[in-house]
Each structure stands twice: as structure tokens, then as C-alpha cells.
Coordinates of C-alpha atoms in Angstrom, one line a residue:
M7 CA 108.4 90.7 86.4
T8 CA 109.6 87.6 84.5
L9 CA 108.2 84.2 85.4
H10 CA 110.7 81.6 86.5
Q11 CA 110.8 78.0 87.7
V12 CA 110.3 77.6 91.4
T13 CA 112.2 75.3 93.9
R14 CA 110.4 72.3 95.4
Q15 CA 110.2 74.1 98.8
S16 CA 106.7 75.7 99.4
M17 CA 106.0 75.4 95.6
S18 CA 102.3 76.4 95.8
E19 CA 103.2 79.5 97.9
Q20 CA 105.9 80.6 95.4
V21 CA 103.7 80.2 92.4
L22 CA 100.9 82.3 94.2
A23 CA 103.5 84.9 95.2
Q24 CA 104.8 85.2 91.7
M25 CA 101.3 85.5 90.1
K26 CA 100.3 88.0 92.7
E27 CA 103.3 90.2 91.9
N28 CA 102.6 90.0 88.2
I29 CA 99.2 91.5 89.0
A30 CA 100.5 94.0 91.4
D31 CA 103.4 95.4 89.2
G32 CA 101.1 95.5 86.1
T33 CA 102.9 92.6 84.2
W34 CA 99.3 91.2 83.9
T35 CA 96.9 94.1 83.5
P36 CA 93.2 94.3 84.5
G37 CA 91.1 92.5 81.9
E38 CA 94.0 90.6 80.5
R39 CA 93.7 86.8 80.1
L40 CA 96.1 84.8 82.0
P41 CA 98.2 82.0 80.4
G42 CA 96.4 78.5 80.5
E43 CA 97.1 76.0 83.2
M44 CA 99.4 74.0 81.0
Q45 CA 101.5 76.9 79.9
L46 CA 101.8 78.1 83.5
S47 CA 102.7 74.6 84.7
E48 CA 105.5 74.4 82.2
T49 CA 106.8 78.0 83.0
F50 CA 106.9 77.3 86.7
G51 CA 108.0 73.6 86.4
V52 CA 105.2 72.4 88.7
S53 CA 102.1 70.3 88.2
R54 CA 98.8 71.5 86.8
V55 CA 97.2 70.8 90.4
T56 CA 99.6 73.3 92.0
V57 CA 98.8 75.9 89.4
R58 CA 95.1 75.2 89.6
N59 CA 95.2 75.7 93.4
A60 CA 97.1 79.0 93.1
L61 CA 94.3 80.2 90.5
Q62 CA 91.6 79.2 93.0
K63 CA 93.3 81.2 95.7
L64 CA 93.6 84.3 93.4
A65 CA 89.9 84.0 92.6
G66 CA 89.1 83.6 96.3
E67 CA 90.9 87.0 97.0
G68 CA 89.1 88.6 94.2
L69 CA 92.3 89.2 92.0
I70 CA 91.1 87.2 89.1
E71 CA 87.7 85.9 87.7
T72 CA 87.6 82.5 86.0
R73 CA 85.2 82.1 83.1
V74 CA 84.0 78.7 82.4
G75 CA 85.5 77.4 79.1
D76 CA 87.4 80.6 78.5
G77 CA 90.0 81.0 81.2
S78 CA 91.1 83.2 84.0
Y79 CA 91.2 87.1 83.7
V80 CA 92.7 89.8 85.9
R81 CA 90.0 91.6 87.7
R82 CA 89.9 95.5 87.7
L83 CA 89.7 96.4 91.4
S84 CA 88.0 99.7 92.4
I85 CA 89.8 101.7 94.9
S86 CA 87.3 100.9 97.6
E87 CA 87.9 97.1 96.9
A88 CA 91.6 97.5 97.2
M89 CA 91.2 99.4 100.5
S90 CA 88.9 96.7 101.9
K91 CA 91.7 94.3 101.6
V92 CA 94.0 96.2 104.0
H93 CA 94.2 94.3 107.2
T94 CA 94.3 96.0 110.5
P95 CA 95.9 94.6 113.7
G96 CA 93.6 92.6 115.9
V97 CA 94.6 94.2 119.2
L98 CA 95.3 98.0 119.4
S99 CA 98.4 99.2 121.1
E100 CA 98.3 102.5 123.1
E101 CA 99.8 104.3 120.0
E102 CA 97.4 102.8 117.6
M103 CA 94.4 103.8 119.9
R104 CA 95.8 107.3 119.8
E105 CA 96.0 107.1 116.0
L106 CA 92.4 105.8 115.7
L107 CA 91.1 108.6 117.9
E108 CA 93.0 111.1 115.7
F109 CA 91.6 109.5 112.7
R110 CA 88.2 109.8 113.9
C111 CA 88.6 113.4 114.9
V112 CA 89.7 114.4 111.4
I113 CA 87.2 112.4 109.4
E114 CA 83.9 112.0 111.5
G115 CA 82.7 115.6 111.5
P116 CA 82.9 116.2 107.6
L117 CA 81.7 112.7 107.1
C118 CA 78.7 113.2 109.2
G119 CA 77.9 116.5 107.5
L120 CA 78.1 114.8 104.0
A121 CA 76.0 112.0 105.1
V122 CA 73.1 114.2 106.3
S123 CA 73.2 116.4 103.3
R124 CA 72.7 113.2 101.2
M125 CA 70.3 111.3 103.4
T126 CA 66.9 109.9 102.3
G127 CA 64.0 109.5 104.5
A128 CA 64.9 105.7 104.7
D129 CA 68.5 106.5 105.7
V130 CA 67.2 108.7 108.6
E131 CA 65.0 105.9 109.9
K132 CA 68.0 103.6 109.8
L133 CA 69.9 106.1 112.0
A134 CA 67.0 106.4 114.3
Q135 CA 67.0 102.7 114.8
C136 CA 70.6 102.7 115.7
Y137 CA 69.9 105.3 118.2
A138 CA 66.9 103.4 119.5
D139 CA 69.3 100.4 120.0
M140 CA 71.5 102.4 121.9
C141 CA 68.9 103.7 124.2
S142 CA 67.6 100.1 124.9
A143 CA 71.1 98.9 125.6
K144 CA 71.7 101.3 128.6
E145 CA 72.5 98.4 130.9
D146 CA 74.6 96.4 128.4
A147 CA 77.9 97.9 127.4
A148 CA 78.7 95.5 124.7
A149 CA 75.3 96.0 123.1
F150 CA 75.6 99.7 123.6
A151 CA 79.0 99.7 122.0
A152 CA 77.8 97.7 118.9
A153 CA 74.8 100.1 118.4
D154 CA 77.1 103.1 118.7
V155 CA 79.5 101.6 115.9
A156 CA 76.4 100.8 113.8
F157 CA 75.4 104.5 114.1
H158 CA 78.6 105.8 112.6
R159 CA 78.8 103.0 110.0
T160 CA 75.3 104.0 108.9
L161 CA 76.5 107.6 108.4
A162 CA 79.4 106.4 106.4
A163 CA 77.2 104.5 104.2
C164 CA 74.9 107.4 103.7
C165 CA 77.8 109.5 102.1
Q166 CA 77.1 107.5 98.9
N167 CA 80.9 107.5 98.3
E168 CA 82.6 104.0 98.1
I169 CA 86.0 105.4 99.0
L170 CA 84.8 107.1 102.3
T171 CA 82.7 104.0 103.1
A172 CA 85.8 101.7 102.5
A173 CA 87.9 104.0 104.6
Y174 CA 85.6 103.7 107.5
E175 CA 85.1 100.0 107.2
M176 CA 88.9 99.7 107.4
I177 CA 88.8 100.8 111.0
C178 CA 85.4 99.3 112.0
A179 CA 86.9 95.9 113.1
N180 CA 89.1 97.5 115.6
L181 CA 86.7 100.2 116.4
S182 CA 84.3 97.5 117.4
K183 CA 86.9 95.9 119.7
A184 CA 87.8 99.2 121.3
M185 CA 84.4 100.6 121.8
P186 CA 83.4 98.6 124.8
D187 CA 86.4 99.9 126.6
I188 CA 85.6 103.5 125.5
V189 CA 82.0 103.0 126.7
R190 CA 83.2 101.8 130.1
Q191 CA 85.6 104.6 130.4
R192 CA 83.3 107.4 129.4
G193 CA 79.9 106.1 130.4
K194 CA 76.9 106.3 128.0
A195 CA 75.5 109.7 128.8
A196 CA 77.7 111.7 126.5
G197 CA 77.2 109.2 123.6
L198 CA 73.5 109.3 123.9
K199 CA 73.6 113.1 124.1
F200 CA 75.5 113.7 121.0
H201 CA 73.9 111.0 119.0
K202 CA 70.5 112.4 119.8
E203 CA 71.8 115.8 118.5
I204 CA 73.0 114.2 115.3
L205 CA 69.8 112.4 114.8
E206 CA 67.7 115.5 115.3
A207 CA 69.9 117.5 112.9
A208 CA 69.6 114.6 110.3
R209 CA 65.7 114.8 110.7
A210 CA 65.8 118.5 110.1
G211 CA 68.2 118.1 107.1
D212 CA 70.7 120.4 108.9
A213 CA 74.1 119.1 107.7
K214 CA 76.1 121.9 109.5
R215 CA 74.5 121.4 112.7
A216 CA 75.0 117.7 112.4
Q217 CA 78.7 118.2 111.6
A218 CA 79.1 120.6 114.5
A219 CA 77.6 118.1 116.9
M220 CA 79.8 115.3 115.6
E221 CA 83.0 117.4 115.8
E222 CA 82.2 118.4 119.4
H223 CA 81.5 114.8 120.2
M224 CA 84.9 113.6 118.9
E225 CA 86.8 116.4 120.5
E226 CA 85.4 115.8 123.9
M227 CA 86.0 112.0 123.5
A228 CA 89.7 112.7 122.5
R229 CA 90.2 115.0 125.4
E230 CA 89.0 112.5 127.9
L231 CA 90.7 109.4 126.5
L232 CA 94.0 111.0 125.5

């Protein structure tokens, strides 16, 4: 993309948008030093303050890093970082809930198996604490739901795979919002049963058993909710 002067309407947004596009389309490559404030100011036809504000926003979004006395450089984002910037809707529609359940049916079983195969003793204890939190929250649907989500997030983290963890984190905000309703619809017995089976398999280091329990859990949940 070629930079060009902007109109006076929403100048800061236009400057920011052009700079983002230059990063997105590879005009400015990872590790490359951006033009200085004065040069950017002249190119855009705006004040240095406007340029500085745009640079600050880019830095805040993690797209560039500013080195004191040296200038601003394009950051090299990992795949997991890029995925973490994907925003999911705040309220799930019926169709989005269906897709969320399908996503979980596809990913949760293999993820669980991989997590158990790579777990350390400390990881098992973290998982056990999540299960204990579920047990102690039997009378509190919100607390139970939060502990349930924490159990699954712990499994994702135990995979030691940044992309898998990031993929799971992408859905966690909406999963956290949906889980209290899921708990109210299904009750707590099934969740406690399957999570206990998964924890016992983790303690035994049995990845296949853990994966099978998780897949059964997801399939049963999908049948009931869909």
C-alpha cells in the first residue's frame, strides 16, 4: 500500500488505519523500522501529535514496539498472538451456541488426551483443584460454571501448544457466559461425573481413557442441548 495524505475528517483514525494496513499487507515487514514521526507527519499531511497518537495505539495493540532513542519497529506476532486478537461476540445467538458446541465436540477430546500425555505432577494438582472447586460450588451455579471452565482451560494449557491454547482461549469468554445456562439446563451431576473420570485418568497417566471420557462428556452434552 502507498501512503497518502488524509482528509481532515477523522484524521487520527485514517492515519491509524493506513498504518495498520501497511503492517497487514506486508508493506512494513516484521522487524522493520517505521519512518520517523516527522517523515510520517509530512507524508500524511498531519501534525506530529496525530502521528504520535497513532503510534501509541499501534504499540498498545502489540503491533509495533517503540525503542527509546531508536524509533518504532514492526513486531513479529506469533500465530497464537494473532489468534488472541480475534474478537468473539458478547452474546451468543442460537446458531453460535450450536457452533460452539460443535467446536467443543471436535476439539475437547483430542485436546484432553494430549494434555494428559504431557501433564506434570503440578499440572495434575491444578486440575484436581479445579475439580475440588466444582465440588464445593454445588449450590452455586455461577461458581460451579466458572470452575468447570477453569478445568477445561487448565487442560488446554497442559497441552504445551501455544496455538491450541490460543484457539481455546478464543472461545473462553463466550464459554464463560454460556456455561451458567448450560449448568442450569443440565444440572451438575453429569459434569461432576465426567470431570472426576478425567481427573482419575490424569492421575493414572492414561491419556486414552481421559480422551474417551471427555468425548463421551461432549457427546452427551451436545445431545441434550441440541
